[in-house]
Amino acid sequence: MRETPRAEPPQPRPHRAFVHTTGASCPGTPHRSDGRPPHTPRGARQPGPLGRPGTTPPVPGRPALFSALVALAVVTWQVLVHGPLARLDERVSRSLVDTVPRPLSELASDLGDMTVALPVLACAMAYAVWRGRRLPALYAGLAMAAVPLLVIPLKEWTARPGPLEPWAQGYFPSGHTATAAVAYFGAAFLVSNRLIPVAAVLTAVTGAGLILRGFHWPLDVFASLCLSFLTLAVSSTCTRRSSG
């Protein structure tokens, strides 16, 4: 009795599996049939000007922007009516002034001076222009130009006296804090997002120096941080839209 031959399993044929795929660069390469790149987030991600992703400024979400706007409105209202929050702010300030040597607090507060902060931003803008990012550099410059346009009217409207100069007015919000925040964060956005922690430290040191020296109340600094956050958010949104 003749033995029935066993059926052999089908063997793969070379050069057959993807020969009909017009988008394949070579046999056996699982590309899409229309030649498009794989549908993955990494495939669609574009590198930044420094050759790595993440150099586009992050845009805060709406809840964060709304919270900053509400905080700024509440603090401004308390300063205008000299409410409980403003009175607490004054007590906290008196307990903090001159708790560190004045030369140290003055050095820290000078980080928000225009003669210090503006050259940093100017160098970052020049670098961005050299890298072909003219619009982001323009928006960073416009954000810096918006600082006095926003701070000066608020100073005149609130007419808040200073911690060590009760006869003077125009301390709310802090112009030095806003200058430091917009300049240093703007420079970080233009050069590399890895510099954002450095910008945060420089801004925090500036605000702390202003409070410890008695140049500003704590709420003056806090209000400037909220205002700077909103200004930087607008600048970042414009930068992202222009890049897209």
PDB file of C-alpha atoms in Angstrom:
ATOM      1  CA  MET A   1       0.000   0.000   0.000  1.00  0.00           C
ATOM      2  CA  ARG A   2       1.447   3.247  -1.121  1.00  0.00           C
ATOM      3  CA  GLU A   3       1.909   5.843   1.568  1.00  0.00           C
ATOM      4  CA  THR A   4       0.106   9.121   0.889  1.00  0.00           C
ATOM      5  CA  PRO A   5       2.675  11.933   0.774  1.00  0.00           C
ATOM      6  CA  ARG A   6       2.309  14.491   3.521  1.00  0.00           C
ATOM      7  CA  ALA A   7       1.320  17.989   2.571  1.00  0.00           C
ATOM      8  CA  GLU A   8       4.259  20.319   3.022  1.00  0.00           C
ATOM      9  CA  PRO A   9       3.586  23.622   4.862  1.00  0.00           C
ATOM     10  CA  PRO A  10       3.584  26.604   2.544  1.00  0.00           C
ATOM     11  CA  GLN A  11       7.026  28.125   2.245  1.00  0.00           C
ATOM     12  CA  PRO A  12       7.436  31.914   2.091  1.00  0.00           C
ATOM     13  CA  ARG A  13       8.437  33.093  -1.327  1.00  0.00           C
ATOM     14  CA  PRO A  14      11.063  35.777  -1.434  1.00  0.00           C
ATOM     15  CA  HIS A  15      10.206  38.997  -3.208  1.00  0.00           C
ATOM     16  CA  ARG A  16       6.467  38.216  -3.104  1.00  0.00           C
ATOM     17  CA  ALA A  17       5.065  39.507   0.188  1.00  0.00           C
ATOM     18  CA  PHE A  18       5.335  43.225  -0.553  1.00  0.00           C
ATOM     19  CA  VAL A  19       5.977  43.267  -4.271  1.00  0.00           C
ATOM     20  CA  HIS A  20       2.595  44.888  -4.849  1.00  0.00           C
ATOM     21  CA  THR A  21       3.230  47.596  -2.262  1.00  0.00           C
ATOM     22  CA  THR A  22       4.108  50.719  -4.192  1.00  0.00           C
ATOM     23  CA  GLY A  23       5.293  52.534  -1.115  1.00  0.00           C
ATOM     24  CA  ALA A  24       7.842  49.977  -0.023  1.00  0.00           C
ATOM     25  CA  SER A  25      11.421  51.107  -0.328  1.00  0.00           C
ATOM     26  CA  CYS A  26      12.709  47.509  -0.458  1.00  0.00           C
ATOM     27  CA  PRO A  27      11.217  43.981  -0.318  1.00  0.00           C
ATOM     28  CA  GLY A  28       9.928  43.155   3.108  1.00  0.00           C
ATOM     29  CA  THR A  29       9.763  46.749   4.365  1.00  0.00           C
ATOM     30  CA  PRO A  30       6.281  47.337   5.865  1.00  0.00           C
ATOM     31  CA  HIS A  31       5.651  50.845   4.599  1.00  0.00           C
ATOM     32  CA  ARG A  32       2.258  52.199   3.762  1.00  0.00           C
ATOM     33  CA  SER A  33       0.996  51.523   0.271  1.00  0.00           C
ATOM     34  CA  ASP A  34       0.608  55.242  -0.449  1.00  0.00           C
ATOM     35  CA  GLY A  35       4.181  56.096   0.471  1.00  0.00           C
ATOM     36  CA  ARG A  36       3.267  58.124   3.574  1.00  0.00           C
ATOM     37  CA  PRO A  37       5.306  57.811   6.791  1.00  0.00           C
ATOM     38  CA  PRO A  38       4.061  55.537   9.577  1.00  0.00           C
ATOM     39  CA  HIS A  39       1.142  56.950  11.527  1.00  0.00           C
ATOM     40  CA  THR A  40       2.927  57.483  14.844  1.00  0.00           C
ATOM     41  CA  PRO A  41       3.365  60.642  16.906  1.00  0.00           C
ATOM     42  CA  ARG A  42       7.131  60.424  16.516  1.00  0.00           C
ATOM     43  CA  GLY A  43       6.867  60.249  12.750  1.00  0.00           C
ATOM     44  CA  ALA A  44       4.957  63.497  12.657  1.00  0.00           C
ATOM     45  CA  ARG A  45       7.114  65.300  15.214  1.00  0.00           C
ATOM     46  CA  GLN A  46       9.237  68.089  13.843  1.00  0.00           C
ATOM     47  CA  PRO A  47      12.611  68.901  15.395  1.00  0.00           C
ATOM     48  CA  GLY A  48      13.277  72.364  16.733  1.00  0.00           C
ATOM     49  CA  PRO A  49      15.944  74.758  15.539  1.00  0.00           C
ATOM     50  CA  LEU A  50      18.543  73.048  17.708  1.00  0.00           C
ATOM     51  CA  GLY A  51      17.834  69.649  16.153  1.00  0.00           C
ATOM     52  CA  ARG A  52      15.703  68.263  18.980  1.00  0.00           C
ATOM     53  CA  PRO A  53      11.994  68.437  19.821  1.00  0.00           C
ATOM     54  CA  GLY A  54      10.658  70.679  22.539  1.00  0.00           C
ATOM     55  CA  THR A  55      12.141  74.040  21.569  1.00  0.00           C
ATOM     56  CA  THR A  56       8.732  75.566  20.866  1.00  0.00           C
ATOM     57  CA  PRO A  57       7.490  77.501  23.902  1.00  0.00           C
ATOM     58  CA  PRO A  58       4.835  75.613  25.841  1.00  0.00           C
ATOM     59  CA  VAL A  59       1.435  77.269  25.795  1.00  0.00           C
ATOM     60  CA  PRO A  60      -0.434  77.193  29.144  1.00  0.00           C
ATOM     61  CA  GLY A  61      -3.932  75.790  29.172  1.00  0.00           C
ATOM     62  CA  ARG A  62      -7.058  77.857  29.640  1.00  0.00           C
ATOM     63  CA  PRO A  63      -7.549  76.914  33.321  1.00  0.00           C
ATOM     64  CA  ALA A  64      -4.058  78.165  34.160  1.00  0.00           C
ATOM     65  CA  LEU A  65      -4.596  81.415  32.273  1.00  0.00           C
ATOM     66  CA  PHE A  66      -7.983  81.933  33.901  1.00  0.00           C
ATOM     67  CA  SER A  67      -6.519  81.269  37.353  1.00  0.00           C
ATOM     68  CA  ALA A  68      -3.746  83.817  36.770  1.00  0.00           C
ATOM     69  CA  LEU A  69      -6.257  86.409  35.592  1.00  0.00           C
ATOM     70  CA  VAL A  70      -8.546  85.834  38.575  1.00  0.00           C
ATOM     71  CA  ALA A  71      -5.614  85.976  41.014  1.00  0.00           C
ATOM     72  CA  LEU A  72      -4.427  89.248  39.502  1.00  0.00           C
ATOM     73  CA  ALA A  73      -7.929  90.737  39.718  1.00  0.00           C
ATOM     74  CA  VAL A  74      -8.424  89.659  43.350  1.00  0.00           C
ATOM     75  CA  VAL A  75      -5.040  90.952  44.493  1.00  0.00           C
ATOM     76  CA  THR A  76      -5.544  94.280  42.698  1.00  0.00           C
ATOM     77  CA  TRP A  77      -8.962  94.675  44.309  1.00  0.00           C
ATOM     78  CA  GLN A  78      -7.546  93.978  47.772  1.00  0.00           C
ATOM     79  CA  VAL A  79      -4.821  96.574  47.259  1.00  0.00           C
ATOM     80  CA  LEU A  80      -7.311  99.184  46.070  1.00  0.00           C
ATOM     81  CA  VAL A  81      -9.651  98.733  49.044  1.00  0.00           C
ATOM     82  CA  HIS A  82      -6.844  97.914  51.507  1.00  0.00           C
ATOM     83  CA  GLY A  83      -8.618  94.700  52.374  1.00  0.00           C
ATOM     84  CA  PRO A  84      -7.599  91.877  54.714  1.00  0.00           C
ATOM     85  CA  LEU A  85      -5.229  90.346  52.179  1.00  0.00           C
ATOM     86  CA  ALA A  86      -3.397  93.639  51.715  1.00  0.00           C
ATOM     87  CA  ARG A  87      -3.110  94.161  55.486  1.00  0.00           C
ATOM     88  CA  LEU A  88      -1.751  90.632  55.921  1.00  0.00           C
ATOM     89  CA  ASP A  89       0.685  91.351  53.105  1.00  0.00           C
ATOM     90  CA  GLU A  90       2.005  94.377  54.984  1.00  0.00           C
ATOM     91  CA  ARG A  91       2.505  92.425  58.204  1.00  0.00           C
ATOM     92  CA  VAL A  92       4.392  89.676  56.362  1.00  0.00           C
ATOM     93  CA  SER A  93       6.562  92.238  54.623  1.00  0.00           C
ATOM     94  CA  ARG A  94       7.572  93.955  57.872  1.00  0.00           C
ATOM     95  CA  SER A  95       8.671  90.607  59.288  1.00  0.00           C
ATOM     96  CA  LEU A  96      10.844  89.859  56.242  1.00  0.00           C
ATOM     97  CA  VAL A  97      12.538  93.168  55.453  1.00  0.00           C
ATOM     98  CA  ASP A  98      16.260  93.205  56.251  1.00  0.00           C
ATOM     99  CA  THR A  99      16.327  89.599  57.432  1.00  0.00           C
ATOM    100  CA  VAL A 100      19.320  89.149  55.090  1.00  0.00           C
ATOM    101  CA  PRO A 101      22.234  91.542  54.530  1.00  0.00           C
ATOM    102  CA  ARG A 102      21.208  94.472  52.365  1.00  0.00           C
ATOM    103  CA  PRO A 103      24.050  94.078  49.840  1.00  0.00           C
ATOM    104  CA  LEU A 104      22.823  90.545  49.145  1.00  0.00           C
ATOM    105  CA  SER A 105      19.161  91.510  48.719  1.00  0.00           C
ATOM    106  CA  GLU A 106      20.112  94.494  46.573  1.00  0.00           C
ATOM    107  CA  LEU A 107      22.233  92.278  44.338  1.00  0.00           C
ATOM    108  CA  ALA A 108      19.314  89.891  43.924  1.00  0.00           C
ATOM    109  CA  SER A 109      16.834  92.669  43.141  1.00  0.00           C
ATOM    110  CA  ASP A 110      19.199  94.104  40.518  1.00  0.00           C
ATOM    111  CA  LEU A 111      18.568  91.025  38.374  1.00  0.00           C
ATOM    112  CA  GLY A 112      15.287  92.692  37.436  1.00  0.00           C
ATOM    113  CA  ASP A 113      16.924  95.921  36.358  1.00  0.00           C
ATOM    114  CA  MET A 114      16.605  96.680  32.654  1.00  0.00           C
ATOM    115  CA  THR A 115      20.354  97.157  32.329  1.00  0.00           C
ATOM    116  CA  VAL A 116      20.768  93.506  33.386  1.00  0.00           C
ATOM    117  CA  ALA A 117      17.718  91.705  32.017  1.00  0.00           C
ATOM    118  CA  LEU A 118      17.350  93.393  28.640  1.00  0.00           C
ATOM    119  CA  PRO A 119      20.861  92.491  27.355  1.00  0.00           C
ATOM    120  CA  VAL A 120      20.104  88.833  28.157  1.00  0.00           C
ATOM    121  CA  LEU A 121      16.917  88.953  26.110  1.00  0.00           C
ATOM    122  CA  ALA A 122      18.639  90.900  23.329  1.00  0.00           C
ATOM    123  CA  CYS A 123      21.335  88.231  22.998  1.00  0.00           C
ATOM    124  CA  ALA A 124      18.699  85.501  22.866  1.00  0.00           C
ATOM    125  CA  MET A 125      16.762  87.427  20.205  1.00  0.00           C
ATOM    126  CA  ALA A 126      19.910  87.836  18.122  1.00  0.00           C
ATOM    127  CA  TYR A 127      20.596  84.122  18.426  1.00  0.00           C
ATOM    128  CA  ALA A 128      17.036  83.293  17.349  1.00  0.00           C
ATOM    129  CA  VAL A 129      17.296  85.574  14.318  1.00  0.00           C
ATOM    130  CA  TRP A 130      20.602  83.934  13.403  1.00  0.00           C
ATOM    131  CA  ARG A 131      18.860  80.541  13.576  1.00  0.00           C
ATOM    132  CA  GLY A 132      16.117  81.798  11.268  1.00  0.00           C
ATOM    133  CA  ARG A 133      13.445  82.289  13.954  1.00  0.00           C
ATOM    134  CA  ARG A 134      12.640  85.914  13.279  1.00  0.00           C
ATOM    135  CA  LEU A 135       8.961  85.842  14.283  1.00  0.00           C
ATOM    136  CA  PRO A 136       9.568  84.232  17.709  1.00  0.00           C
ATOM    137  CA  ALA A 137      12.254  86.839  18.360  1.00  0.00           C
ATOM    138  CA  LEU A 138       9.828  89.568  17.352  1.00  0.00           C
ATOM    139  CA  TYR A 139       7.122  88.277  19.693  1.00  0.00           C
ATOM    140  CA  ALA A 140       9.604  88.065  22.571  1.00  0.00           C
ATOM    141  CA  GLY A 141      10.569  91.682  21.958  1.00  0.00           C
ATOM    142  CA  LEU A 142       6.927  92.744  21.823  1.00  0.00           C
ATOM    143  CA  ALA A 143       6.254  90.955  25.122  1.00  0.00           C
ATOM    144  CA  MET A 144       9.097  92.900  26.708  1.00  0.00           C
ATOM    145  CA  ALA A 145       7.770  96.159  25.257  1.00  0.00           C
ATOM    146  CA  ALA A 146       4.330  95.369  26.710  1.00  0.00           C
ATOM    147  CA  VAL A 147       5.671  95.268  30.276  1.00  0.00           C
ATOM    148  CA  PRO A 148       5.776  99.043  30.904  1.00  0.00           C
ATOM    149  CA  LEU A 149       2.531  99.482  28.966  1.00  0.00           C
ATOM    150  CA  LEU A 150       0.817  97.175  31.456  1.00  0.00           C
ATOM    151  CA  VAL A 151       2.695  97.946  34.663  1.00  0.00           C
ATOM    152  CA  ILE A 152       2.726 101.762  34.596  1.00  0.00           C
ATOM    153  CA  PRO A 153      -1.082 102.230  34.319  1.00  0.00           C
ATOM    154  CA  LEU A 154      -1.591  99.754  37.177  1.00  0.00           C
ATOM    155  CA  LYS A 155       0.938 101.637  39.307  1.00  0.00           C
ATOM    156  CA  GLU A 156      -0.844 104.930  38.715  1.00  0.00           C
ATOM    157  CA  TRP A 157      -4.281 103.420  39.284  1.00  0.00           C
ATOM    158  CA  THR A 158      -3.497 101.640  42.556  1.00  0.00           C
ATOM    159  CA  ALA A 159      -1.063 104.308  43.907  1.00  0.00           C
ATOM    160  CA  ARG A 160       0.215 101.929  46.567  1.00  0.00           C
ATOM    161  CA  PRO A 161       2.921 103.286  48.894  1.00  0.00           C
ATOM    162  CA  GLY A 162       6.165 101.404  49.411  1.00  0.00           C
ATOM    163  CA  PRO A 163       7.220  99.402  52.481  1.00  0.00           C
ATOM    164  CA  LEU A 164      10.066 101.777  53.361  1.00  0.00           C
ATOM    165  CA  GLU A 165       8.681 104.878  51.631  1.00  0.00           C
ATOM    166  CA  PRO A 166       5.074 105.424  52.769  1.00  0.00           C
ATOM    167  CA  TRP A 167       5.107 108.917  51.288  1.00  0.00           C
ATOM    168  CA  ALA A 168       5.781 107.567  47.769  1.00  0.00           C
ATOM    169  CA  GLN A 169       3.242 105.879  45.502  1.00  0.00           C
ATOM    170  CA  GLY A 170       3.261 103.515  42.559  1.00  0.00           C
ATOM    171  CA  TYR A 171       4.663 100.249  43.921  1.00  0.00           C
ATOM    172  CA  PHE A 172       1.990  97.865  42.686  1.00  0.00           C
ATOM    173  CA  PRO A 173       2.809  95.811  40.659  1.00  0.00           C
ATOM    174  CA  SER A 174       6.576  95.341  40.626  1.00  0.00           C
ATOM    175  CA  GLY A 175       8.187  96.438  37.388  1.00  0.00           C
ATOM    176  CA  HIS A 176      11.480  94.736  38.231  1.00  0.00           C
ATOM    177  CA  THR A 177       9.751  91.376  38.712  1.00  0.00           C
ATOM    178  CA  ALA A 178       7.871  91.665  35.428  1.00  0.00           C
ATOM    179  CA  THR A 179      11.041  92.685  33.602  1.00  0.00           C
ATOM    180  CA  ALA A 180      12.941  89.706  34.990  1.00  0.00           C
ATOM    181  CA  ALA A 181      10.192  87.187  34.249  1.00  0.00           C
ATOM    182  CA  VAL A 182       9.522  88.283  30.666  1.00  0.00           C
ATOM    183  CA  ALA A 183      13.206  88.742  29.814  1.00  0.00           C
ATOM    184  CA  TYR A 184      14.552  85.514  31.298  1.00  0.00           C
ATOM    185  CA  PHE A 185      11.681  83.261  30.296  1.00  0.00           C
ATOM    186  CA  GLY A 186      11.578  84.852  26.861  1.00  0.00           C
ATOM    187  CA  ALA A 187      15.297  84.177  26.446  1.00  0.00           C
ATOM    188  CA  ALA A 188      14.831  80.566  27.538  1.00  0.00           C
ATOM    189  CA  PHE A 189      12.025  80.039  25.020  1.00  0.00           C
ATOM    190  CA  LEU A 190      14.203  81.421  22.223  1.00  0.00           C
ATOM    191  CA  VAL A 191      17.336  79.426  23.038  1.00  0.00           C
ATOM    192  CA  SER A 192      16.200  76.144  24.618  1.00  0.00           C
ATOM    193  CA  ASN A 193      13.393  74.979  26.872  1.00  0.00           C
ATOM    194  CA  ARG A 194      16.050  73.356  29.050  1.00  0.00           C
ATOM    195  CA  LEU A 195      16.858  76.852  30.309  1.00  0.00           C
ATOM    196  CA  ILE A 196      13.365  77.364  31.734  1.00  0.00           C
ATOM    197  CA  PRO A 197      14.426  76.221  35.253  1.00  0.00           C
ATOM    198  CA  VAL A 198      17.258  78.760  35.118  1.00  0.00           C
ATOM    199  CA  ALA A 199      14.784  81.486  34.160  1.00  0.00           C
ATOM    200  CA  ALA A 200      12.519  80.445  37.034  1.00  0.00           C
ATOM    201  CA  VAL A 201      15.381  80.641  39.531  1.00  0.00           C
ATOM    202  CA  LEU A 202      16.497  84.084  38.306  1.00  0.00           C
ATOM    203  CA  THR A 203      12.935  85.395  38.499  1.00  0.00           C
ATOM    204  CA  ALA A 204      12.400  83.945  41.979  1.00  0.00           C
ATOM    205  CA  VAL A 205      15.685  85.416  43.218  1.00  0.00           C
ATOM    206  CA  THR A 206      14.681  88.813  41.838  1.00  0.00           C
ATOM    207  CA  GLY A 207      11.317  88.758  43.595  1.00  0.00           C
ATOM    208  CA  ALA A 208      12.831  87.556  46.866  1.00  0.00           C
ATOM    209  CA  GLY A 209      15.459  90.283  46.771  1.00  0.00           C
ATOM    210  CA  LEU A 210      12.840  92.983  46.215  1.00  0.00           C
ATOM    211  CA  ILE A 211      10.801  91.754  49.188  1.00  0.00           C
ATOM    212  CA  LEU A 212      13.721  91.227  51.565  1.00  0.00           C
ATOM    213  CA  ARG A 213      15.211  94.623  50.772  1.00  0.00           C
ATOM    214  CA  GLY A 214      11.870  96.362  51.267  1.00  0.00           C
ATOM    215  CA  PHE A 215      11.605  97.655  47.723  1.00  0.00           C
ATOM    216  CA  HIS A 216       8.221  95.942  47.232  1.00  0.00           C
ATOM    217  CA  TRP A 217       5.448  94.231  49.153  1.00  0.00           C
ATOM    218  CA  PRO A 218       5.000  90.485  48.502  1.00  0.00           C
ATOM    219  CA  LEU A 219       1.707  91.106  46.692  1.00  0.00           C
ATOM    220  CA  ASP A 220       3.487  93.517  44.343  1.00  0.00           C
ATOM    221  CA  VAL A 221       5.745  90.671  43.268  1.00  0.00           C
ATOM    222  CA  PHE A 222       2.920  88.143  43.096  1.00  0.00           C
ATOM    223  CA  ALA A 223       0.800  90.405  40.896  1.00  0.00           C
ATOM    224  CA  SER A 224       3.749  90.939  38.540  1.00  0.00           C
ATOM    225  CA  LEU A 225       4.235  87.192  38.238  1.00  0.00           C
ATOM    226  CA  CYS A 226       0.583  86.774  37.240  1.00  0.00           C
ATOM    227  CA  LEU A 227       0.845  89.623  34.745  1.00  0.00           C
ATOM    228  CA  SER A 228       4.062  88.220  33.297  1.00  0.00           C
ATOM    229  CA  PHE A 229       2.503  84.773  33.013  1.00  0.00           C
ATOM    230  CA  LEU A 230      -0.339  86.182  30.931  1.00  0.00           C
ATOM    231  CA  THR A 231       2.042  88.201  28.763  1.00  0.00           C
ATOM    232  CA  LEU A 232       4.291  85.221  28.120  1.00  0.00           C
ATOM    233  CA  ALA A 233       1.271  83.055  27.329  1.00  0.00           C
ATOM    234  CA  VAL A 234       0.153  85.460  24.595  1.00  0.00           C
ATOM    235  CA  SER A 235       3.686  85.578  23.208  1.00  0.00           C
ATOM    236  CA  SER A 236       3.977  81.784  23.256  1.00  0.00           C
ATOM    237  CA  THR A 237       0.627  81.370  21.513  1.00  0.00           C
ATOM    238  CA  CYS A 238       1.660  83.759  18.751  1.00  0.00           C
ATOM    239  CA  THR A 239       4.982  81.943  18.390  1.00  0.00           C
ATOM    240  CA  ARG A 240       3.313  78.537  18.120  1.00  0.00           C
ATOM    241  CA  ARG A 241       0.788  79.736  15.554  1.00  0.00           C
ATOM    242  CA  SER A 242       3.491  81.330  13.430  1.00  0.00           C
ATOM    243  CA  SER A 243       5.548  78.124  13.596  1.00  0.00           C
ATOM    244  CA  GLY A 244       2.595  75.994  12.617  1.00  0.00           C
TER     245      GLY A 244
END
